[in-house]
Protein backbone atom coordinates (compact mmCIF):
# COMPACT_ATOMS: atom_id res chain seq x y z
CA UNK A 1 0.00 0.00 0.00
CA UNK A 2 1.34 3.45 -0.89
CA UNK A 3 1.76 6.34 1.56
CA UNK A 4 -1.58 7.91 0.61
CA UNK A 5 -3.40 4.67 1.41
CA UNK A 6 -1.65 4.46 4.79
CA UNK A 7 -2.64 8.06 5.58
CA UNK A 8 -6.26 7.41 4.58
CA UNK A 9 -6.30 4.44 6.99
CA UNK A 10 -4.75 6.63 9.73
CA UNK A 11 -7.38 9.33 9.23
CA UNK A 12 -10.17 6.75 9.39
CA UNK A 13 -8.71 5.30 12.60
CA UNK A 14 -8.40 8.81 14.06
CA UNK A 15 -11.98 9.73 13.20
CA UNK A 16 -13.22 6.47 14.70
CA UNK A 17 -10.88 6.98 17.66
CA UNK A 18 -9.51 3.51 17.13
CA UNK A 19 -6.21 3.91 18.93
CA UNK A 20 -5.28 0.29 18.31
CA UNK A 21 -5.64 0.66 14.53
CA UNK A 22 -3.74 3.95 14.48
CA UNK A 23 -0.93 2.61 16.68
CA UNK A 24 -0.64 -0.44 14.39
CA UNK A 25 0.06 1.93 11.46
CA UNK A 26 2.93 3.60 13.35
CA UNK A 27 6.55 2.52 13.07
CA UNK A 28 7.80 1.05 16.39
CA UNK A 29 9.88 4.20 16.94
CA UNK A 30 7.45 6.58 15.21
CA UNK A 31 5.94 9.64 16.80
CA UNK A 32 2.97 11.97 16.79
CA UNK A 33 3.76 15.62 17.34
CA UNK A 34 1.57 18.70 18.02
CA UNK A 35 3.40 21.97 17.30
CA UNK A 36 0.29 23.91 18.43
CA UNK A 37 -1.46 22.47 21.45
CA UNK A 38 -3.40 23.48 24.54
CA UNK A 39 -1.52 23.92 27.82
CA UNK A 40 -0.69 20.61 29.46
CA UNK A 41 -0.86 18.60 26.23
CA UNK A 42 2.35 16.82 25.20
CA UNK A 43 4.42 18.20 22.34
CA UNK A 44 5.27 14.70 21.17
CA UNK A 45 4.41 11.10 21.96
CA UNK A 46 7.06 8.69 20.67
CA UNK A 47 6.99 4.93 20.28
CA UNK A 48 4.11 2.73 19.20
CA UNK A 49 3.26 1.55 22.73
CA UNK A 50 3.29 5.06 24.21
CA UNK A 51 1.11 6.25 21.32
CA UNK A 52 -1.35 3.41 21.99
CA UNK A 53 -1.54 4.37 25.69
CA UNK A 54 -1.93 8.07 24.93
CA UNK A 55 -4.73 7.50 22.42
CA UNK A 56 -6.60 5.23 24.82
CA UNK A 57 -6.77 8.06 27.37
CA UNK A 58 -7.58 10.81 24.88
CA UNK A 59 -10.99 9.49 23.91
CA UNK A 60 -12.26 10.27 27.43
CA UNK A 61 -11.84 14.00 26.67
CA UNK A 62 -13.19 14.60 23.18
CA UNK A 63 -15.06 12.65 20.53
CA UNK A 64 -14.62 13.15 16.80
CA UNK A 65 -18.03 12.98 15.17
CA UNK A 66 -17.10 13.76 11.58
CA UNK A 67 -14.22 14.86 9.37
CA UNK A 68 -15.29 17.27 6.62
CA UNK A 69 -13.58 18.83 3.63
CA UNK A 70 -10.83 16.20 3.67
CA UNK A 71 -8.13 16.89 1.08
CA UNK A 72 -5.10 14.62 0.68
CA UNK A 73 -2.02 16.16 -0.98
CA UNK A 74 0.68 13.95 -2.41
CA UNK A 75 4.10 15.58 -2.57
CA UNK A 76 7.20 15.18 -4.71
CA UNK A 77 8.49 12.85 -1.98
CA UNK A 78 6.40 9.64 -2.25
CA UNK A 79 6.75 9.10 1.51
CA UNK A 80 5.34 12.49 2.51
CA UNK A 81 1.59 13.12 2.48
CA UNK A 82 -0.27 16.19 3.72
CA UNK A 83 -3.88 16.00 4.86
CA UNK A 84 -6.18 18.91 5.61
CA UNK A 85 -9.66 18.63 7.08
CA UNK A 86 -12.21 20.08 9.46
CA UNK A 87 -13.29 18.18 12.56
CA UNK A 88 -16.78 18.23 14.01
CA UNK A 89 -16.47 16.98 17.56
CA UNK A 90 -17.95 16.85 21.02
CA UNK A 91 -16.41 17.46 24.45
CA UNK A 92 -17.26 14.24 26.28
CA UNK A 93 -17.77 15.72 29.77
CA UNK A 94 -20.25 18.40 28.71
CA UNK A 95 -21.59 17.20 25.37
CA UNK A 96 -20.68 20.60 23.90
CA UNK A 97 -19.85 20.61 20.19
CA UNK A 98 -16.71 22.10 18.64
CA UNK A 99 -15.19 22.58 15.19
CA UNK A 100 -11.47 22.34 14.59
CA UNK A 101 -9.25 22.79 11.54
CA UNK A 102 -6.34 20.40 11.00
CA UNK A 103 -3.38 20.17 8.68
CA UNK A 104 -1.27 17.07 9.21
CA UNK A 105 2.04 16.06 7.67
CA UNK A 106 2.77 12.33 7.53
CA UNK A 107 6.07 10.64 6.72
CA UNK A 108 5.66 7.02 5.71
CA UNK A 109 8.41 4.45 5.14
CA UNK A 110 8.11 0.72 4.49
CA UNK A 111 4.33 0.87 4.97
CA UNK A 112 4.45 2.45 8.45
CA UNK A 113 4.09 6.02 9.68
CA UNK A 114 7.42 7.36 10.93
CA UNK A 115 6.06 10.75 11.92
CA UNK A 116 2.67 12.38 12.13
CA UNK A 117 2.92 16.12 12.69
CA UNK A 118 -0.59 17.27 13.61
CA UNK A 119 -1.11 21.01 13.16
CA UNK A 120 -4.41 21.31 14.98
CA UNK A 121 -6.18 24.51 15.92
CA UNK A 122 -6.30 23.92 19.69
CA UNK A 123 -8.54 26.89 20.48
CA UNK A 124 -12.04 25.55 19.66
CA UNK A 125 -12.03 22.51 21.98
CA UNK A 126 -10.10 24.48 24.62
CA UNK A 127 -12.70 27.27 24.55
CA UNK A 128 -15.50 24.74 24.98
CA UNK A 129 -13.65 22.96 27.80
CA UNK A 130 -13.06 26.27 29.61
CA UNK A 131 -16.72 27.28 29.22
CA UNK A 132 -17.96 24.22 31.12
PDB file of C-alpha atoms in Angstrom:
ATOM      1  CA  UNK A   1       0.000   0.000   0.000  1.00  0.00           C
ATOM      2  CA  UNK A   2       1.342   3.449  -0.887  1.00  0.00           C
ATOM      3  CA  UNK A   3       1.756   6.337   1.565  1.00  0.00           C
ATOM      4  CA  UNK A   4      -1.579   7.910   0.610  1.00  0.00           C
ATOM      5  CA  UNK A   5      -3.399   4.668   1.409  1.00  0.00           C
ATOM      6  CA  UNK A   6      -1.653   4.458   4.793  1.00  0.00           C
ATOM      7  CA  UNK A   7      -2.644   8.062   5.579  1.00  0.00           C
ATOM      8  CA  UNK A   8      -6.262   7.407   4.582  1.00  0.00           C
ATOM      9  CA  UNK A   9      -6.303   4.441   6.991  1.00  0.00           C
ATOM     10  CA  UNK A  10      -4.754   6.626   9.727  1.00  0.00           C
ATOM     11  CA  UNK A  11      -7.383   9.325   9.229  1.00  0.00           C
ATOM     12  CA  UNK A  12     -10.168   6.746   9.388  1.00  0.00           C
ATOM     13  CA  UNK A  13      -8.706   5.301  12.603  1.00  0.00           C
ATOM     14  CA  UNK A  14      -8.397   8.814  14.057  1.00  0.00           C
ATOM     15  CA  UNK A  15     -11.982   9.732  13.196  1.00  0.00           C
ATOM     16  CA  UNK A  16     -13.217   6.470  14.703  1.00  0.00           C
ATOM     17  CA  UNK A  17     -10.878   6.982  17.663  1.00  0.00           C
ATOM     18  CA  UNK A  18      -9.512   3.509  17.130  1.00  0.00           C
ATOM     19  CA  UNK A  19      -6.208   3.913  18.930  1.00  0.00           C
ATOM     20  CA  UNK A  20      -5.283   0.287  18.311  1.00  0.00           C
ATOM     21  CA  UNK A  21      -5.641   0.665  14.531  1.00  0.00           C
ATOM     22  CA  UNK A  22      -3.741   3.954  14.481  1.00  0.00           C
ATOM     23  CA  UNK A  23      -0.930   2.608  16.675  1.00  0.00           C
ATOM     24  CA  UNK A  24      -0.636  -0.438  14.386  1.00  0.00           C
ATOM     25  CA  UNK A  25       0.061   1.933  11.462  1.00  0.00           C
ATOM     26  CA  UNK A  26       2.928   3.605  13.350  1.00  0.00           C
ATOM     27  CA  UNK A  27       6.554   2.516  13.073  1.00  0.00           C
ATOM     28  CA  UNK A  28       7.797   1.047  16.394  1.00  0.00           C
ATOM     29  CA  UNK A  29       9.884   4.203  16.940  1.00  0.00           C
ATOM     30  CA  UNK A  30       7.453   6.577  15.207  1.00  0.00           C
ATOM     31  CA  UNK A  31       5.942   9.637  16.797  1.00  0.00           C
ATOM     32  CA  UNK A  32       2.966  11.970  16.787  1.00  0.00           C
ATOM     33  CA  UNK A  33       3.755  15.625  17.335  1.00  0.00           C
ATOM     34  CA  UNK A  34       1.573  18.698  18.017  1.00  0.00           C
ATOM     35  CA  UNK A  35       3.403  21.970  17.303  1.00  0.00           C
ATOM     36  CA  UNK A  36       0.291  23.912  18.426  1.00  0.00           C
ATOM     37  CA  UNK A  37      -1.462  22.469  21.453  1.00  0.00           C
ATOM     38  CA  UNK A  38      -3.396  23.479  24.543  1.00  0.00           C
ATOM     39  CA  UNK A  39      -1.525  23.915  27.823  1.00  0.00           C
ATOM     40  CA  UNK A  40      -0.694  20.609  29.459  1.00  0.00           C
ATOM     41  CA  UNK A  41      -0.855  18.603  26.234  1.00  0.00           C
ATOM     42  CA  UNK A  42       2.348  16.821  25.202  1.00  0.00           C
ATOM     43  CA  UNK A  43       4.421  18.203  22.343  1.00  0.00           C
ATOM     44  CA  UNK A  44       5.271  14.697  21.168  1.00  0.00           C
ATOM     45  CA  UNK A  45       4.414  11.102  21.956  1.00  0.00           C
ATOM     46  CA  UNK A  46       7.058   8.690  20.673  1.00  0.00           C
ATOM     47  CA  UNK A  47       6.992   4.930  20.279  1.00  0.00           C
ATOM     48  CA  UNK A  48       4.114   2.729  19.196  1.00  0.00           C
ATOM     49  CA  UNK A  49       3.261   1.553  22.729  1.00  0.00           C
ATOM     50  CA  UNK A  50       3.292   5.064  24.212  1.00  0.00           C
ATOM     51  CA  UNK A  51       1.106   6.247  21.317  1.00  0.00           C
ATOM     52  CA  UNK A  52      -1.349   3.414  21.990  1.00  0.00           C
ATOM     53  CA  UNK A  53      -1.545   4.369  25.691  1.00  0.00           C
ATOM     54  CA  UNK A  54      -1.933   8.072  24.931  1.00  0.00           C
ATOM     55  CA  UNK A  55      -4.734   7.503  22.416  1.00  0.00           C
ATOM     56  CA  UNK A  56      -6.602   5.226  24.823  1.00  0.00           C
ATOM     57  CA  UNK A  57      -6.775   8.063  27.371  1.00  0.00           C
ATOM     58  CA  UNK A  58      -7.578  10.814  24.881  1.00  0.00           C
ATOM     59  CA  UNK A  59     -10.986   9.489  23.911  1.00  0.00           C
ATOM     60  CA  UNK A  60     -12.258  10.270  27.425  1.00  0.00           C
ATOM     61  CA  UNK A  61     -11.838  13.999  26.667  1.00  0.00           C
ATOM     62  CA  UNK A  62     -13.189  14.601  23.184  1.00  0.00           C
ATOM     63  CA  UNK A  63     -15.056  12.648  20.534  1.00  0.00           C
ATOM     64  CA  UNK A  64     -14.615  13.146  16.798  1.00  0.00           C
ATOM     65  CA  UNK A  65     -18.034  12.983  15.167  1.00  0.00           C
ATOM     66  CA  UNK A  66     -17.096  13.760  11.581  1.00  0.00           C
ATOM     67  CA  UNK A  67     -14.224  14.862   9.372  1.00  0.00           C
ATOM     68  CA  UNK A  68     -15.291  17.272   6.621  1.00  0.00           C
ATOM     69  CA  UNK A  69     -13.581  18.828   3.635  1.00  0.00           C
ATOM     70  CA  UNK A  70     -10.835  16.197   3.668  1.00  0.00           C
ATOM     71  CA  UNK A  71      -8.128  16.887   1.083  1.00  0.00           C
ATOM     72  CA  UNK A  72      -5.097  14.623   0.685  1.00  0.00           C
ATOM     73  CA  UNK A  73      -2.023  16.160  -0.976  1.00  0.00           C
ATOM     74  CA  UNK A  74       0.679  13.951  -2.407  1.00  0.00           C
ATOM     75  CA  UNK A  75       4.099  15.578  -2.575  1.00  0.00           C
ATOM     76  CA  UNK A  76       7.196  15.180  -4.711  1.00  0.00           C
ATOM     77  CA  UNK A  77       8.489  12.851  -1.983  1.00  0.00           C
ATOM     78  CA  UNK A  78       6.404   9.639  -2.251  1.00  0.00           C
ATOM     79  CA  UNK A  79       6.746   9.096   1.513  1.00  0.00           C
ATOM     80  CA  UNK A  80       5.338  12.487   2.511  1.00  0.00           C
ATOM     81  CA  UNK A  81       1.588  13.121   2.477  1.00  0.00           C
ATOM     82  CA  UNK A  82      -0.266  16.195   3.717  1.00  0.00           C
ATOM     83  CA  UNK A  83      -3.884  16.000   4.862  1.00  0.00           C
ATOM     84  CA  UNK A  84      -6.182  18.911   5.612  1.00  0.00           C
ATOM     85  CA  UNK A  85      -9.657  18.632   7.075  1.00  0.00           C
ATOM     86  CA  UNK A  86     -12.210  20.079   9.463  1.00  0.00           C
ATOM     87  CA  UNK A  87     -13.288  18.179  12.555  1.00  0.00           C
ATOM     88  CA  UNK A  88     -16.776  18.232  14.005  1.00  0.00           C
ATOM     89  CA  UNK A  89     -16.469  16.983  17.557  1.00  0.00           C
ATOM     90  CA  UNK A  90     -17.945  16.855  21.022  1.00  0.00           C
ATOM     91  CA  UNK A  91     -16.411  17.463  24.446  1.00  0.00           C
ATOM     92  CA  UNK A  92     -17.263  14.237  26.284  1.00  0.00           C
ATOM     93  CA  UNK A  93     -17.765  15.724  29.766  1.00  0.00           C
ATOM     94  CA  UNK A  94     -20.252  18.404  28.712  1.00  0.00           C
ATOM     95  CA  UNK A  95     -21.593  17.200  25.373  1.00  0.00           C
ATOM     96  CA  UNK A  96     -20.677  20.605  23.904  1.00  0.00           C
ATOM     97  CA  UNK A  97     -19.846  20.612  20.189  1.00  0.00           C
ATOM     98  CA  UNK A  98     -16.709  22.103  18.639  1.00  0.00           C
ATOM     99  CA  UNK A  99     -15.193  22.584  15.186  1.00  0.00           C
ATOM    100  CA  UNK A 100     -11.470  22.338  14.594  1.00  0.00           C
ATOM    101  CA  UNK A 101      -9.251  22.790  11.544  1.00  0.00           C
ATOM    102  CA  UNK A 102      -6.341  20.402  11.004  1.00  0.00           C
ATOM    103  CA  UNK A 103      -3.383  20.172   8.684  1.00  0.00           C
ATOM    104  CA  UNK A 104      -1.268  17.072   9.210  1.00  0.00           C
ATOM    105  CA  UNK A 105       2.042  16.056   7.667  1.00  0.00           C
ATOM    106  CA  UNK A 106       2.768  12.328   7.535  1.00  0.00           C
ATOM    107  CA  UNK A 107       6.068  10.641   6.723  1.00  0.00           C
ATOM    108  CA  UNK A 108       5.656   7.015   5.706  1.00  0.00           C
ATOM    109  CA  UNK A 109       8.407   4.449   5.141  1.00  0.00           C
ATOM    110  CA  UNK A 110       8.113   0.723   4.493  1.00  0.00           C
ATOM    111  CA  UNK A 111       4.331   0.873   4.973  1.00  0.00           C
ATOM    112  CA  UNK A 112       4.454   2.454   8.447  1.00  0.00           C
ATOM    113  CA  UNK A 113       4.090   6.025   9.676  1.00  0.00           C
ATOM    114  CA  UNK A 114       7.416   7.365  10.925  1.00  0.00           C
ATOM    115  CA  UNK A 115       6.061  10.745  11.918  1.00  0.00           C
ATOM    116  CA  UNK A 116       2.669  12.376  12.133  1.00  0.00           C
ATOM    117  CA  UNK A 117       2.917  16.115  12.695  1.00  0.00           C
ATOM    118  CA  UNK A 118      -0.588  17.273  13.615  1.00  0.00           C
ATOM    119  CA  UNK A 119      -1.110  21.011  13.157  1.00  0.00           C
ATOM    120  CA  UNK A 120      -4.410  21.315  14.976  1.00  0.00           C
ATOM    121  CA  UNK A 121      -6.182  24.515  15.920  1.00  0.00           C
ATOM    122  CA  UNK A 122      -6.296  23.924  19.691  1.00  0.00           C
ATOM    123  CA  UNK A 123      -8.537  26.889  20.479  1.00  0.00           C
ATOM    124  CA  UNK A 124     -12.045  25.547  19.665  1.00  0.00           C
ATOM    125  CA  UNK A 125     -12.025  22.514  21.977  1.00  0.00           C
ATOM    126  CA  UNK A 126     -10.102  24.482  24.619  1.00  0.00           C
ATOM    127  CA  UNK A 127     -12.700  27.269  24.554  1.00  0.00           C
ATOM    128  CA  UNK A 128     -15.502  24.737  24.982  1.00  0.00           C
ATOM    129  CA  UNK A 129     -13.652  22.959  27.800  1.00  0.00           C
ATOM    130  CA  UNK A 130     -13.061  26.268  29.611  1.00  0.00           C
ATOM    131  CA  UNK A 131     -16.722  27.281  29.223  1.00  0.00           C
ATOM    132  CA  UNK A 132     -17.957  24.218  31.123  1.00  0.00           C
TER     133      UNK A 132
END
